[in-house]
PDB file of C-alpha atoms in Angstrom:
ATOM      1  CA  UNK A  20     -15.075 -15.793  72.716  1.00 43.00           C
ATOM      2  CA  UNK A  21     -14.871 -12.477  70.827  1.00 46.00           C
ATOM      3  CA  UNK A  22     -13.037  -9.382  71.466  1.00 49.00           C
ATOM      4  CA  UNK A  23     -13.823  -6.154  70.359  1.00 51.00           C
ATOM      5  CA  UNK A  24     -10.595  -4.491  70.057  1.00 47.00           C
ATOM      6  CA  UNK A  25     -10.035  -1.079  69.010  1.00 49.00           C
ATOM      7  CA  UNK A  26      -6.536  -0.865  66.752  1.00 59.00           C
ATOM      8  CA  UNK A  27      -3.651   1.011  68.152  1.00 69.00           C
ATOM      9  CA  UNK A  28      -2.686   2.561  65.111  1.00 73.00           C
ATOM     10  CA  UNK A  29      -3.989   2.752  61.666  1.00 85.00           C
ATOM     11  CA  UNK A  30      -3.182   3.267  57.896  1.00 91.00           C
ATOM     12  CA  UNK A  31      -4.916   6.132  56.807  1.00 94.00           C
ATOM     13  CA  UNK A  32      -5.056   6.922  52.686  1.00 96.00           C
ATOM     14  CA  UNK A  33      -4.855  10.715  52.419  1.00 97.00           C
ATOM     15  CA  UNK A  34      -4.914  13.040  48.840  1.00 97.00           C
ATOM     16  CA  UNK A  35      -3.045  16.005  49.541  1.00 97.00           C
ATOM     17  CA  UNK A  36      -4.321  19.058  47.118  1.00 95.00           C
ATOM     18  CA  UNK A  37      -1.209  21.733  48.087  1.00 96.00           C
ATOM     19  CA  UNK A  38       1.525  21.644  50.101  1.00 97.00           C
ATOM     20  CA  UNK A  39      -0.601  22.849  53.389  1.00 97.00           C
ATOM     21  CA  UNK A  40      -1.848  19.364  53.569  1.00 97.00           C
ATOM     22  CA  UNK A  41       1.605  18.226  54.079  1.00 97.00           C
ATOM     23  CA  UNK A  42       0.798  19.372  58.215  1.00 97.00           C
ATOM     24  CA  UNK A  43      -2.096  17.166  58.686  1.00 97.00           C
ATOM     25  CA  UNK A  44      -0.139  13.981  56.840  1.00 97.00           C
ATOM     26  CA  UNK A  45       2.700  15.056  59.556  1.00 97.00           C
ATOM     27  CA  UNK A  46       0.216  15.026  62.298  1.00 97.00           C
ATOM     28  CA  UNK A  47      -0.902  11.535  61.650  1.00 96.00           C
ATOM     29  CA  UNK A  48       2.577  10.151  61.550  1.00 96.00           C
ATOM     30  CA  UNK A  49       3.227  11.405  64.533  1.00 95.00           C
ATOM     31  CA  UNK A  50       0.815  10.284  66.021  1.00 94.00           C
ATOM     32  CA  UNK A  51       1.477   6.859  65.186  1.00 93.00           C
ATOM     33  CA  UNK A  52      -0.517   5.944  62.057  1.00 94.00           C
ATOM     34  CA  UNK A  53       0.699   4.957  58.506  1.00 95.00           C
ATOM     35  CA  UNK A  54      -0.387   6.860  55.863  1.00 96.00           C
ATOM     36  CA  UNK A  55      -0.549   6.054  52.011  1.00 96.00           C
ATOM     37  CA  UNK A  56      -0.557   9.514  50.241  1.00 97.00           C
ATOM     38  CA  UNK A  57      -1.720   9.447  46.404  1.00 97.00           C
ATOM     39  CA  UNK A  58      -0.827  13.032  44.670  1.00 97.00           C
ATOM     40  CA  UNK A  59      -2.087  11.971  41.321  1.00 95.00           C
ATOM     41  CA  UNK A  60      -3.331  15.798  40.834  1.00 93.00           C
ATOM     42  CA  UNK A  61      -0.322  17.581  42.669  1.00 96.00           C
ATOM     43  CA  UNK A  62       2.054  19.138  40.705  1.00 95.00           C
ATOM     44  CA  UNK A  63       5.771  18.184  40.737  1.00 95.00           C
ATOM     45  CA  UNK A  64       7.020  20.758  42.442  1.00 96.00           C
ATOM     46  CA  UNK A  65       4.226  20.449  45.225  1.00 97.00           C
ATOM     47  CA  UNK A  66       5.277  16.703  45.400  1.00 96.00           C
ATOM     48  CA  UNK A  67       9.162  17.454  46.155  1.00 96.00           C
ATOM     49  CA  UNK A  68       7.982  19.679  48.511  1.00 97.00           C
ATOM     50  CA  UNK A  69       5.596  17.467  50.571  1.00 98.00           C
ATOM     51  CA  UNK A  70       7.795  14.510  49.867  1.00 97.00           C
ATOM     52  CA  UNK A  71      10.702  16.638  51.389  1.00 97.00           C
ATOM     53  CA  UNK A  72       8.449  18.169  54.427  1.00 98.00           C
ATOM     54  CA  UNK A  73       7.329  14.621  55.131  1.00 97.00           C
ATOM     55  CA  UNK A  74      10.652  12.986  54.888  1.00 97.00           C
ATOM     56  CA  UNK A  75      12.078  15.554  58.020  1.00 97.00           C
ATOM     57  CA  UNK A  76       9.024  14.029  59.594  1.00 97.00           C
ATOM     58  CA  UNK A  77       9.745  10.499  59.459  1.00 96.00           C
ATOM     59  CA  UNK A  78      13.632  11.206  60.364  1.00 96.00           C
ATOM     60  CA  UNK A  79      12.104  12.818  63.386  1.00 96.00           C
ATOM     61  CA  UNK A  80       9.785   9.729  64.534  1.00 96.00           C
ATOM     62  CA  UNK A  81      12.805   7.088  63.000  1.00 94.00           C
ATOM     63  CA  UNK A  82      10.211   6.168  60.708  1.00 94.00           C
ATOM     64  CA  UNK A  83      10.129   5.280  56.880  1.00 93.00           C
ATOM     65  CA  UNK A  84       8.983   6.669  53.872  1.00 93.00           C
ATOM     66  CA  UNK A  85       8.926   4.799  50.390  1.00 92.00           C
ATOM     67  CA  UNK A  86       7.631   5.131  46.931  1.00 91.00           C
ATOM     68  CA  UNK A  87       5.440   2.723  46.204  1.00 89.00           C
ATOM     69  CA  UNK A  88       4.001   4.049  42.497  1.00 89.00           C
ATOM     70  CA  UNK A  89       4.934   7.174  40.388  1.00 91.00           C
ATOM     71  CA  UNK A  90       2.512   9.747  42.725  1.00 94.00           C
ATOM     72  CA  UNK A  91       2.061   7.194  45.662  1.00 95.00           C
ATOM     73  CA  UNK A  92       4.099   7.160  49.041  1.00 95.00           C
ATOM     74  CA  UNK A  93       3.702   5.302  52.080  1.00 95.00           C
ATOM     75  CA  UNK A  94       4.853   6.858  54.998  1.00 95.00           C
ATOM     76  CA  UNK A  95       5.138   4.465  58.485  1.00 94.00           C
ATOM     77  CA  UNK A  96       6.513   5.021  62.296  1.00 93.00           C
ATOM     78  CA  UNK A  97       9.098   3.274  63.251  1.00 90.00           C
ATOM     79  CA  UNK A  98       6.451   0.525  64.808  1.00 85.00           C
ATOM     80  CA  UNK A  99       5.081  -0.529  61.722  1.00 83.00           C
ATOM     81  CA  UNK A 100       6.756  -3.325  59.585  1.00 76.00           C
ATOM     82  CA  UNK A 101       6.457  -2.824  55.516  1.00 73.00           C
ATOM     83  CA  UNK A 102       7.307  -6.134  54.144  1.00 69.00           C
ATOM     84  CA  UNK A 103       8.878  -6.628  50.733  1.00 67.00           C
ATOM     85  CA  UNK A 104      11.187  -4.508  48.748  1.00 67.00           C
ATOM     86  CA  UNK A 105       7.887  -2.145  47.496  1.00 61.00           C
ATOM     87  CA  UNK A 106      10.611   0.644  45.741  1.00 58.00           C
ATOM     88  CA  UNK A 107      12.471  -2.634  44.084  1.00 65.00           C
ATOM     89  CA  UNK A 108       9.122  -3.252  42.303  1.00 65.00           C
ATOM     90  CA  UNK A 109       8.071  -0.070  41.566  1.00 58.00           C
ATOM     91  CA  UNK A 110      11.365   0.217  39.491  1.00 60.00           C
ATOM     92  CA  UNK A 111      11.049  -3.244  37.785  1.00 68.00           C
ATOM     93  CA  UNK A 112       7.440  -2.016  36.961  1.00 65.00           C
ATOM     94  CA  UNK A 113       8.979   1.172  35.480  1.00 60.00           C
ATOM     95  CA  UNK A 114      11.314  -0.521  33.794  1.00 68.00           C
ATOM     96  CA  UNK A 115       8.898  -2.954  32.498  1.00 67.00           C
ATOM     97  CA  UNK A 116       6.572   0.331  31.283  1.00 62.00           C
ATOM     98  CA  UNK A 117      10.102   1.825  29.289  1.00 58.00           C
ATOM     99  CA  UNK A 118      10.315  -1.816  27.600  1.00 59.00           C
ATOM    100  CA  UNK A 119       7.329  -1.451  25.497  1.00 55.00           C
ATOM    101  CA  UNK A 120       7.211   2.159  24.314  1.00 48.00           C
ATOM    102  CA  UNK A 121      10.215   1.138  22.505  1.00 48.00           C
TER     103      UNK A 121
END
């Protein structure tokens, strides 16, 4: 027998532009979806200010926020489970990247 199921909740991949965009990343959070957020053409100043916008947002909804690559984040309610240490191997990756431009 098959079920056709729709999913509570989702991971949605967003690319924030400026720091506007922050709102609608907050609005999906809240409303109980993950969201990976890739700023790969933000500059760092917009990043510590989404980063910091979104982080009052997942203190809010007891949810998490991690690093996951140098301009990648993945934000999560408190209902969703990220396994793994994902910041522990972003830094061994970093560290690995410092090893051979010496």
């Amino acid at each position: 027998m098959t079920e056709n199921r729709i999913p509570d909740s989702q991971i949605n991949i967003m690319e924030p532009r400026i720091f506007a965009d922050a709102k609608s990343i907050s609005n999906k959070l809240m409303s109980g979806n993950a969201v990976l957020i890739k700023m790969n053409n933000v500059q760092p100043a917009t990043i510590r200010r989404i980063v910091d916008f979104l982080n009052g947002t997942v203190f809010a909804i007891d949810g998490s926020i991690q690093q996951i690559d140098e301009h990648v984040y993945l934000c999560a309610p408190k209902k969703f489970a990220i396994d793994g240490d994902v910041k522990q191997r972003f830094n061994k990756r970093l560290e690995n990247k410092n090893d051979y431009s010496n």
